[in-house]
Coordinates of C-alpha atoms in Angstrom, one line a residue:
M1457 CA -0.1 0.0 0.0
T1458 CA 1.5 3.4 -1.0
D1459 CA 0.9 6.8 0.5
G1460 CA 0.5 8.5 -2.9
D1461 CA 3.5 10.8 -2.5
K1462 CA 5.9 11.7 -5.0
T1463 CA 9.0 9.9 -3.6
G1464 CA 7.3 6.6 -2.7
R1465 CA 9.7 6.1 0.3
S1466 CA 8.7 5.5 3.8
L1467 CA 9.3 7.4 7.0
P1468 CA 12.5 6.2 8.6
E1469 CA 11.9 4.5 12.1
T1470 CA 15.3 5.5 13.6
P1471 CA 14.8 8.4 16.1
G1472 CA 16.6 11.5 15.1
G1473 CA 17.3 10.2 11.5
A1474 CA 16.8 12.4 8.4
L1475 CA 13.1 12.9 7.6
E1476 CA 11.8 12.0 4.1
A1477 CA 10.4 14.9 2.1
G1478 CA 6.8 15.8 3.1
L1479 CA 4.6 18.0 5.2
Y1480 CA 4.4 16.8 8.8
F1481 CA 1.6 18.0 11.0
V1482 CA 2.9 18.0 14.8
A1483 CA 0.4 18.2 17.6
T1484 CA 1.8 20.2 20.4
P1485 CA 0.8 20.5 24.1
I1486 CA -2.3 22.3 25.2
G1487 CA -0.8 22.9 28.6
A1488 CA 1.8 20.7 30.0
A1489 CA 4.9 20.9 28.0
R1490 CA 5.7 17.3 28.6
D1491 CA 2.7 16.2 26.6
I1492 CA 4.4 16.4 23.4
T1493 CA 5.2 13.0 22.0
L1494 CA 8.8 11.6 21.4
R1495 CA 8.0 11.2 17.7
G1496 CA 6.8 14.8 17.7
L1497 CA 10.2 15.8 19.1
D1498 CA 12.1 13.6 16.6
I1499 CA 10.2 15.4 13.7
L1500 CA 10.9 18.9 15.1
R1501 CA 14.5 17.8 15.4
G1502 CA 14.8 16.4 11.9
A1503 CA 12.8 18.6 9.7
D1504 CA 14.5 20.7 7.1
V1505 CA 12.0 23.6 7.6
L1506 CA 9.9 24.5 10.5
A1507 CA 6.4 26.3 10.2
A1508 CA 4.1 27.5 13.0
E1509 CA 1.1 29.2 13.8
D1510 CA 3.3 31.1 16.4
T1511 CA 7.0 30.9 15.9
R1512 CA 7.7 32.2 19.4
T1513 CA 5.7 29.5 21.0
L1514 CA 7.2 26.7 18.8
R1515 CA 10.8 28.1 19.7
H1516 CA 10.0 28.1 23.5
L1517 CA 8.7 24.5 23.2
M1518 CA 11.8 23.3 21.4
E1519 CA 14.1 25.1 24.0
I1520 CA 12.3 23.4 26.8
H1521 CA 13.0 20.0 25.3
G1522 CA 16.5 20.8 24.1
V1523 CA 15.7 20.8 20.3
P1524 CA 18.1 23.1 18.5
L1525 CA 17.1 25.3 15.8
N1526 CA 20.5 25.0 14.1
G1527 CA 19.9 27.8 11.6
R1528 CA 16.7 26.2 9.9
P1529 CA 14.3 28.4 8.3
M1530 CA 11.2 29.0 10.4
I1531 CA 8.0 30.2 8.6
A1532 CA 5.0 31.9 10.4
Y1533 CA 1.9 30.4 9.1
H1534 CA -1.5 31.5 10.5
D1535 CA -5.1 32.5 9.6
H1536 CA -4.0 36.0 8.5
N1537 CA -1.0 35.3 6.2
G1538 CA -1.9 31.8 4.7
A1539 CA -2.0 33.1 1.0
A1540 CA 1.5 34.7 1.4
A1541 CA 3.0 31.8 3.6
R1542 CA 1.7 28.8 1.7
P1543 CA 3.9 29.2 -1.4
K1544 CA 6.9 29.3 0.7
V1545 CA 6.1 25.9 2.2
L1546 CA 5.2 24.5 -1.2
R1547 CA 8.4 25.6 -2.6
A1548 CA 10.3 23.9 0.1
L1549 CA 8.2 20.5 -0.6
A1550 CA 9.0 21.1 -4.3
A1551 CA 12.7 21.2 -3.4
G1552 CA 12.5 17.7 -1.7
L1553 CA 12.6 19.0 1.9
S1554 CA 10.7 18.0 5.0
V1555 CA 8.4 20.6 6.6
A1556 CA 7.2 20.2 10.2
Y1557 CA 4.0 22.5 10.9
A1558 CA 2.9 23.0 14.5
S1559 CA -0.2 24.9 15.6
E1560 CA 0.1 27.2 18.8
A1561 CA -1.5 24.3 20.9
G1562 CA -3.2 21.1 20.1
T1563 CA -3.6 19.3 17.0
P1564 CA -3.2 21.2 13.8
L1565 CA -6.4 21.7 11.7
V1566 CA -8.7 21.1 14.8
A1567 CA -9.8 24.8 15.2
D1568 CA -6.3 25.7 14.1
P1569 CA -4.8 26.9 10.9
G1570 CA -3.3 24.4 8.4
F1571 CA -6.3 23.1 6.5
Q1572 CA -5.5 24.9 3.3
L1573 CA -1.9 24.2 3.6
G1574 CA -2.8 20.5 3.8
R1575 CA -5.1 20.6 0.9
A1576 CA -2.6 22.4 -1.2
A1577 CA 0.1 19.8 -0.4
I1578 CA -2.2 17.0 -1.1
A1579 CA -3.2 18.5 -4.4
E1580 CA 0.4 18.9 -5.4
G1581 CA 1.1 15.2 -4.7
Y1582 CA 3.3 15.7 -1.7
R1583 CA 3.3 13.4 1.3
V1584 CA 1.3 14.6 4.2
L1585 CA 1.7 12.9 7.6
T1586 CA 0.8 13.6 11.2
A1587 CA 2.5 13.2 14.6
P1588 CA -0.7 12.9 16.8
G1589 CA -0.8 14.2 20.2
A1590 CA -2.8 16.6 22.6
S1591 CA -6.3 17.8 21.6
A1592 CA -8.5 19.8 23.7
V1593 CA -11.5 18.0 22.2
L1594 CA -10.5 14.5 23.1
A1595 CA -9.1 15.6 26.6
A1596 CA -12.5 17.4 27.6
L1597 CA -14.5 14.1 26.2
T1598 CA -12.2 12.0 28.5
V1599 CA -12.9 14.0 31.7
S1600 CA -16.5 15.0 31.0
G1601 CA -18.2 11.6 32.0
L1602 CA -20.3 12.0 29.0
P1603 CA -20.7 9.4 26.2
T1604 CA -17.8 9.0 23.8
D1605 CA -19.0 6.6 21.4
R1606 CA -20.3 9.2 19.0
F1607 CA -19.5 13.0 19.2
L1608 CA -19.5 16.0 17.2
F1609 CA -16.9 18.9 17.4
A1610 CA -18.7 22.1 16.6
G1611 CA -16.0 24.5 17.1
F1612 CA -16.6 28.3 18.3
P1613 CA -20.3 29.5 18.5
P1614 CA -21.1 32.9 16.9
N1615 CA -20.4 36.0 19.2
T1616 CA -23.9 37.5 19.2
G1617 CA -26.7 36.1 21.2
S1618 CA -29.3 35.9 18.5
A1619 CA -26.9 34.3 16.0
R1620 CA -25.5 31.9 18.7
R1621 CA -29.1 30.8 19.7
K1622 CA -29.9 30.0 16.0
W1623 CA -26.8 28.2 15.5
L1624 CA -27.2 26.1 18.6
R1625 CA -30.7 25.1 17.5
D1626 CA -29.1 23.1 14.5
F1627 CA -27.2 21.0 17.0
A1628 CA -29.8 20.3 19.5
A1629 CA -31.2 17.2 18.0
I1630 CA -28.2 15.6 16.8
P1631 CA -27.9 12.2 18.5
A1632 CA -24.2 12.7 19.6
T1633 CA -22.2 14.2 22.4
L1634 CA -21.5 17.9 21.4
V1635 CA -18.2 19.5 21.9
F1636 CA -17.8 23.5 21.8
Y1637 CA -14.9 25.8 22.2
E1638 CA -15.9 29.1 23.8
S1639 CA -14.4 32.3 25.0
P1640 CA -14.2 32.8 28.9
K1641 CA -16.0 36.0 28.5
R1642 CA -18.9 34.6 26.8
V1643 CA -19.3 31.0 28.4
G1644 CA -22.1 32.3 31.0
E1645 CA -24.1 33.7 28.1
M1646 CA -23.5 30.6 26.0
L1647 CA -24.7 28.3 28.7
I1648 CA -28.1 30.4 29.1
D1649 CA -28.5 29.9 25.2
L1650 CA -27.8 26.2 25.6
A1651 CA -30.5 25.8 28.2
E1652 CA -32.9 27.4 25.9
T1653 CA -32.0 25.7 22.7
C1654 CA -31.1 22.2 24.1
G1655 CA -33.1 22.1 27.4
E1656 CA -32.0 22.9 31.0
E1657 CA -32.0 19.1 32.0
R1658 CA -29.5 17.8 29.6
S1659 CA -26.2 16.7 31.2
A1660 CA -23.0 18.8 30.4
A1661 CA -19.5 19.7 31.5
V1662 CA -17.4 22.9 31.3
C1663 CA -13.8 22.2 31.1
R1664 CA -11.3 25.0 31.9
E1665 CA -7.5 25.1 31.5
L1666 CA -7.2 21.3 30.7
T1667 CA -3.8 19.9 31.5
K1668 CA -2.7 23.3 33.1
R1669 CA -2.1 24.0 36.7
F1670 CA -5.6 25.5 37.5
E1671 CA -7.5 22.7 35.5
E1672 CA -11.2 22.6 36.5
V1673 CA -14.0 20.5 35.3
R1674 CA -17.6 21.4 36.5
R1675 CA -20.3 18.8 35.7
G1676 CA -24.1 19.0 36.0
T1677 CA -27.2 19.9 34.0
I1678 CA -27.0 22.8 31.6
G1679 CA -29.5 24.6 33.8
E1680 CA -27.2 24.1 36.9
L1681 CA -24.1 25.2 35.0
A1682 CA -25.8 28.2 33.6
A1683 CA -26.7 29.3 37.1
E1684 CA -23.2 28.7 38.4
F1685 CA -21.6 30.7 35.6
A1686 CA -24.2 33.5 35.5
G1687 CA -22.1 36.9 36.0
Q1688 CA -19.1 35.0 37.0
A1689 CA -15.6 36.2 35.7
V1690 CA -13.9 33.2 34.2
R1691 CA -10.4 32.9 32.8
G1692 CA -8.5 30.4 30.6
E1693 CA -9.3 28.1 27.7
I1694 CA -12.9 26.8 27.9
V1695 CA -14.4 23.6 26.4
V1696 CA -18.1 22.9 26.8
V1697 CA -19.3 19.3 26.4
V1698 CA -23.1 18.5 26.1
D1699 CA -24.7 15.2 26.3
R1700 CA -26.8 14.1 23.3
G1701 CA -30.5 14.8 23.2
H1702 CA -33.1 12.4 24.6
G1703 CA -36.5 12.0 23.5
V1704 CA -36.6 15.1 21.2
S1705 CA -39.4 13.6 19.0
H1706 CA -41.8 12.8 21.8
G1707 CA -44.4 15.4 22.5
P1708 CA -46.3 16.0 25.7
E1709 CA -49.4 14.2 24.4
E1710 CA -47.6 11.1 23.7
I1711 CA -45.8 11.0 27.0
G1712 CA -48.9 11.9 28.9
A1713 CA -50.8 8.9 27.4
M1714 CA -48.1 6.6 28.3
L1715 CA -47.8 7.9 31.8
R1716 CA -51.7 7.6 32.3
E1717 CA -51.7 4.1 31.2
R1718 CA -49.0 3.1 33.6
L1719 CA -50.2 5.1 36.5
S1720 CA -53.6 3.1 36.4
R1721 CA -51.4 0.0 37.5
M1722 CA -48.3 1.1 39.1
S1723 CA -46.6 3.7 41.3
V1724 CA -45.5 7.2 40.1
K1725 CA -42.0 6.3 40.6
D1726 CA -42.3 3.0 38.5
A1727 CA -44.4 4.6 35.9
A1728 CA -41.8 7.5 35.4
T1729 CA -38.9 5.1 35.3
E1730 CA -40.7 2.7 32.7
V1731 CA -41.6 5.6 30.5
A1732 CA -38.2 7.3 30.7
E1733 CA -36.6 4.1 29.7
A1734 CA -39.0 3.5 26.9
L1735 CA -38.6 7.0 25.4
D1736 CA -34.8 7.3 26.2
M1737 CA -35.6 10.6 28.1
P1738 CA -34.3 12.0 31.5
R1739 CA -36.2 10.2 34.4
R1740 CA -36.4 13.4 36.4
E1741 CA -38.3 15.2 33.6
I1742 CA -40.7 12.3 33.3
Y1743 CA -41.2 12.0 37.0
Q1744 CA -42.1 15.6 37.4
M1745 CA -44.7 15.2 34.7
A1746 CA -46.2 12.1 36.5
L1747 CA -46.3 13.9 39.7
K1748 CA -48.2 16.9 38.2
M1749 CA -50.6 14.5 36.4
E1750 CA -51.4 12.6 39.6
K1751 CA -51.9 15.9 41.5
D1752 CA -54.2 17.2 38.9
E1753 CA -56.3 14.0 38.8

């Protein structure tokens, strides 16, 4: 099986060996500097050319791990200069050189620059490889306590409230755990909008400063988290993880009919449990409906 590159040669396995020509996307730590992989360091040490979203950040990371620059060219490549910087990288690849690209933090192309660079390299037939590593998306999923068998990374919501609510509604019924990035300045407002669009009872987690000194994970329902963060000053990088929707296609009439049938032959608790399981809905929500029905009757 070939990789479809121009050289047809494979990546050498010897640490510190010369790299074959190609574009290497290198994941960098999202907090703890030691989270870089050994292979990532090998690539940074062996690449002919280095490219980075923030060259200062990459230089500092290399200094921490004792990786010398040795006079190698370093190209700044970010959202604002891609059109000008991309030809420089492509020329290096055309010359048979190896280029390592690192985003400021995390995995390149996951809410980070590099997508157009990767597409351009692939279109020209150059080898594109990755040194996987840290990702705020996967780190947040891991510690959230929410299902990970199916998830959707949605990126950053719009800044304004009306646009954000409209945007969030598109995700409300998706049967997957949702992962969002958000500014610490807007996370409180976003949680309020999530409660309105996705429901207050849906489980969620707000992950802050993952892998850093002041790492914090708050878990609860969206309503509870919205109340906690209301008017609160928050700092650091934020990832919001939201459980998949439950029972979004079941209206109150259908739920009411199922509860009435069961309440005629079992307790409120048992009726609520059975209906919640049948409809894959939160038991607490169904239980409250059952209590109200019993009181009204």
